[in-house]
Coordinates of C-alpha atoms in Angstrom, one line a residue:
M266 CA 36.6 -97.9 -29.5
K267 CA 33.0 -99.2 -30.9
A268 CA 30.4 -96.5 -31.2
R269 CA 28.2 -96.4 -27.8
L270 CA 24.9 -94.8 -27.0
F271 CA 24.0 -94.5 -23.5
L272 CA 20.7 -92.1 -23.5
L273 CA 19.2 -91.0 -20.1
F274 CA 15.4 -89.8 -19.8
M275 CA 14.2 -88.4 -16.8
A276 CA 10.6 -87.2 -16.5
M277 CA 8.1 -86.6 -13.9
A278 CA 4.2 -87.4 -14.2
S279 CA 1.3 -88.5 -12.1
I280 CA -0.3 -91.0 -14.5
A281 CA 1.2 -94.1 -16.6
M282 CA 3.8 -93.5 -18.7
V283 CA 1.9 -95.6 -21.5
G284 CA -0.5 -92.9 -22.7
C285 CA 0.3 -90.0 -21.2
K286 CA 1.2 -86.7 -22.7
P287 CA 4.9 -86.2 -24.4
I288 CA 7.4 -85.5 -22.0
S289 CA 9.8 -82.6 -23.0
G290 CA 13.5 -82.6 -22.2
I291 CA 17.1 -82.0 -23.5
L292 CA 19.3 -84.7 -25.3
E293 CA 22.9 -84.1 -24.7
V294 CA 25.2 -86.0 -27.2
N295 CA 28.6 -86.8 -25.8
E296 CA 30.0 -88.3 -28.9
P297 CA 28.7 -88.9 -32.5
V298 CA 26.0 -91.6 -32.7
T299 CA 23.9 -93.0 -35.5
V300 CA 20.0 -93.6 -35.0
K301 CA 17.3 -95.1 -37.4
I302 CA 14.5 -92.4 -37.8
T303 CA 11.0 -91.9 -39.1
E304 CA 10.1 -88.8 -40.9
L305 CA 7.0 -87.9 -42.3
V306 CA 7.1 -86.4 -45.8
Q307 CA 4.5 -84.9 -48.2
D308 CA 3.9 -86.3 -51.5
D309 CA 5.9 -84.3 -54.2
D310 CA 2.9 -82.3 -55.3
P311 CA 3.4 -78.4 -56.1
F312 CA -0.2 -77.7 -54.6
C313 CA 1.0 -79.3 -51.3
R314 CA 4.2 -77.3 -51.2
I315 CA 2.2 -74.0 -51.7
N316 CA -0.7 -74.9 -49.5
P317 CA 0.8 -77.2 -46.6
E318 CA -2.4 -77.1 -44.4
E319 CA -4.7 -78.8 -47.2
E320 CA -5.2 -82.4 -46.9
C321 CA -2.3 -83.7 -48.7
T322 CA -1.2 -87.4 -48.3
W323 CA 2.0 -88.0 -46.2
R324 CA 4.0 -91.1 -46.1
E325 CA 6.8 -92.1 -43.5
V326 CA 10.6 -92.2 -44.8
K327 CA 13.0 -94.3 -42.8
K328 CA 16.8 -93.4 -42.9
N329 CA 19.9 -93.4 -40.7
L330 CA 20.7 -90.2 -38.7
K331 CA 24.0 -89.1 -37.2
L332 CA 23.6 -87.1 -34.1
N333 CA 26.8 -84.9 -33.4
V334 CA 28.0 -83.7 -30.4
G335 CA 25.9 -81.2 -28.6
K336 CA 22.4 -80.5 -27.0
M337 CA 19.1 -80.6 -28.5
K338 CA 15.2 -80.5 -27.5
A339 CA 13.3 -83.6 -27.8
K340 CA 10.2 -85.5 -26.6
L341 CA 9.2 -88.8 -25.3
D342 CA 5.9 -90.2 -26.5
T343 CA 4.6 -93.6 -25.0
K344 CA 1.0 -93.5 -25.8
S345 CA 1.4 -96.1 -28.3
K346 CA 1.2 -99.9 -27.5
T347 CA 3.4 -101.0 -30.1
K348 CA 6.2 -98.4 -30.2
I349 CA 7.9 -95.5 -28.0
D350 CA 8.8 -92.3 -30.1
L351 CA 11.8 -90.0 -29.2
I352 CA 11.0 -86.9 -31.4
L353 CA 13.9 -84.6 -31.9
D354 CA 12.4 -81.2 -31.9
D355 CA 15.4 -79.2 -32.6
L356 CA 16.1 -80.9 -35.9
K357 CA 14.5 -80.0 -39.4
G358 CA 11.6 -82.2 -39.9
D359 CA 11.1 -83.2 -36.2
P360 CA 12.6 -86.6 -36.9
I361 CA 11.5 -89.5 -34.4
V362 CA 13.7 -92.4 -33.1
Q363 CA 11.2 -95.3 -33.0
F364 CA 11.6 -98.1 -30.5
K365 CA 9.4 -101.0 -31.2
V366 CA 7.8 -102.5 -28.2
P367 CA 7.5 -106.3 -28.4
S368 CA 4.0 -108.0 -27.5
G369 CA 3.1 -108.3 -24.0
F370 CA 5.5 -105.6 -22.9
K371 CA 4.8 -102.6 -20.7
V372 CA 6.6 -99.6 -19.4
P373 CA 6.3 -99.8 -15.4
E374 CA 3.6 -97.4 -14.5
R375 CA 5.1 -96.2 -10.9
R376 CA 8.2 -98.0 -10.3
G377 CA 10.4 -100.8 -12.1
E378 CA 13.1 -101.7 -14.5
F379 CA 13.1 -103.1 -18.0
K380 CA 15.8 -104.1 -20.6
L381 CA 15.0 -104.7 -24.4
T382 CA 17.7 -105.8 -26.9
S383 CA 18.5 -104.1 -30.2
Q384 CA 16.5 -106.9 -32.2
Q385 CA 13.1 -106.0 -30.2
I386 CA 13.2 -102.4 -30.6
G387 CA 14.7 -102.1 -34.1
Q388 CA 17.7 -100.1 -33.3
P389 CA 21.5 -100.4 -33.4
F390 CA 21.6 -100.7 -29.6
D391 CA 19.6 -102.1 -26.2
L392 CA 17.2 -100.1 -24.3
H393 CA 17.6 -100.3 -20.8
G394 CA 15.1 -98.4 -18.3
L395 CA 14.2 -97.4 -15.0
V396 CA 10.8 -95.8 -13.7
D397 CA 10.7 -94.3 -10.1
T398 CA 7.6 -92.2 -8.7
E399 CA 7.8 -90.1 -5.6
V400 CA 4.5 -88.6 -4.2
T401 CA 4.3 -85.8 -1.4
E402 CA 1.3 -84.0 0.3
S403 CA 0.8 -80.9 1.4
K404 CA -0.8 -79.7 4.3
R405 CA -4.4 -79.8 4.9
F406 CA -6.6 -76.5 4.0
D407 CA -9.9 -75.7 5.6
E408 CA -11.4 -73.1 3.5
W409 CA -14.8 -71.8 1.8
E410 CA -14.8 -72.1 -2.2
R411 CA -17.4 -71.0 -4.5
C412 CA -19.8 -73.6 -6.1
T413 CA -23.0 -74.1 -7.9
Y414 CA -26.3 -76.0 -7.1
Q415 CA -29.7 -76.4 -8.7
E416 CA -32.9 -75.4 -7.4
Q417 CA -36.5 -75.1 -8.4
R418 CA -38.1 -71.8 -8.9
T419 CA -41.5 -70.6 -10.1
V420 CA -41.0 -68.4 -13.0
C421 CA -43.9 -66.4 -14.5
S422 CA -44.6 -64.3 -17.4
Y423 CA -47.2 -62.4 -19.3
V424 CA -48.8 -63.6 -22.2
P425 CA -51.1 -61.9 -24.4
P426 CA -54.5 -63.0 -25.2
R427 CA -55.5 -64.7 -28.3
C428 CA -58.0 -62.4 -30.5
R429 CA -60.2 -63.0 -33.5
T430 CA -62.5 -61.0 -35.3
T431 CA -66.2 -62.1 -36.0
R432 CA -68.2 -61.9 -39.0
R433 CA -70.2 -58.8 -37.4
G434 CA -66.7 -57.3 -37.2
E435 CA -66.3 -57.5 -33.2
T436 CA -63.1 -58.4 -31.8
V437 CA -63.2 -61.6 -29.2
C438 CA -60.5 -62.1 -27.2
S439 CA -59.6 -65.2 -24.7
G440 CA -57.0 -66.4 -22.6
G441 CA -53.8 -64.4 -22.0
G442 CA -52.7 -63.0 -18.9
Q443 CA -49.9 -64.3 -16.3
Q444 CA -48.7 -67.9 -16.6
C445 CA -46.3 -69.6 -14.3
H446 CA -44.2 -72.8 -14.5
I447 CA -41.4 -74.7 -12.3
E448 CA -37.9 -74.2 -13.9
T449 CA -34.8 -75.9 -12.7
V450 CA -32.3 -73.1 -12.5
T451 CA -28.3 -72.9 -11.6
V452 CA -27.3 -71.1 -8.5
W453 CA -24.0 -69.8 -7.3
G454 CA -22.9 -70.2 -3.6
N455 CA -20.3 -71.1 -1.1
R456 CA -19.5 -74.2 0.8
R457 CA -16.8 -75.4 3.5
V458 CA -14.1 -77.8 2.1
E459 CA -11.0 -79.6 3.4
F460 CA -8.6 -80.6 1.0
Y461 CA -4.6 -81.1 0.3
Y462 CA -2.6 -81.1 -2.6
R463 CA -0.7 -84.4 -3.8
Q464 CA 2.2 -83.9 -5.8
T465 CA 3.4 -86.6 -8.1
D466 CA 6.9 -87.0 -9.6
T467 CA 8.1 -89.9 -11.9
D468 CA 11.5 -90.3 -12.9
V469 CA 12.1 -92.2 -16.2
I470 CA 15.5 -93.2 -17.2
F471 CA 15.9 -94.7 -20.6
S472 CA 19.5 -96.1 -21.4
L473 CA 20.4 -97.1 -25.0
M474 CA 23.9 -98.8 -25.4
Q475 CA 25.7 -101.1 -27.7
P476 CA 25.3 -105.0 -26.5
S477 CA 27.7 -105.4 -23.5
Q478 CA 28.7 -101.6 -23.4
S479 CA 27.7 -99.0 -20.9
D480 CA 29.7 -96.1 -21.6
I481 CA 27.5 -93.0 -22.0
A482 CA 27.8 -91.4 -25.1
A483 CA 24.4 -89.4 -25.1
Q484 CA 22.1 -88.2 -22.3
F485 CA 18.6 -86.7 -22.5
T486 CA 17.1 -85.4 -19.3
G487 CA 13.3 -84.1 -18.7
R488 CA 10.8 -83.1 -16.0
Q489 CA 7.3 -83.0 -15.8
S490 CA 5.0 -82.4 -12.6
Y491 CA 1.5 -83.0 -11.9
S492 CA -0.3 -81.8 -8.9
D493 CA -4.1 -83.2 -7.9
K494 CA -6.6 -81.3 -5.3
I495 CA -7.6 -84.2 -3.1
Y496 CA -11.0 -83.2 -1.0
I497 CA -11.4 -84.7 2.3
Y498 CA -14.7 -82.9 3.3
Q499 CA -17.0 -80.8 0.9
G500 CA -19.7 -79.3 2.5
I501 CA -23.3 -78.4 1.3
C502 CA -23.5 -75.5 -1.4
R503 CA -25.8 -72.9 -0.4

């Protein structure tokens, strides 16, 4: 039977998949599969090997990698508009499985399905994906919370007089005393608020398979959650 790869990725996010933070998860390989990877390699410079934190030149190296049966940590990075990266965290060098993104293609932000061929993504398998988002809201809360506001206050300070000595040896002073000015200051206060929490869960499924094949060879699952505080009413801070 021909090698087949089916990769399932599930994640949760409150923002669009394209441009969000990398989503962590577990890649479970059910049968040995080969993928094309990209690694970052430093120049073969003894100084760089001794001082890896220095500004040494890095270059990309592309090669094939055989994934054996088992589980490993991985991340999905979709911030680029030209490619999608699957970073294999548990392997030495954090190799990256890159999927090219054709011009005009966009991963669904909230809900949708897509299919890309092996020629489009530059891998020896097709890519099928599904995005589904669920939004839930908590009960409403009516509370007091700390806040800050600005107000103008009169600030005064003592300024010493300016003195000088005349030719006769006398000391003559002028000015000085208390001087005041208006200053804007930040003050802590309280305000009444009404709000609720909005939980956004986005499930993303990436399926990688040989053309005309659908048997599962590997599965990647991950989850990411985002919660936003939504204000309905904000009273005056005082």
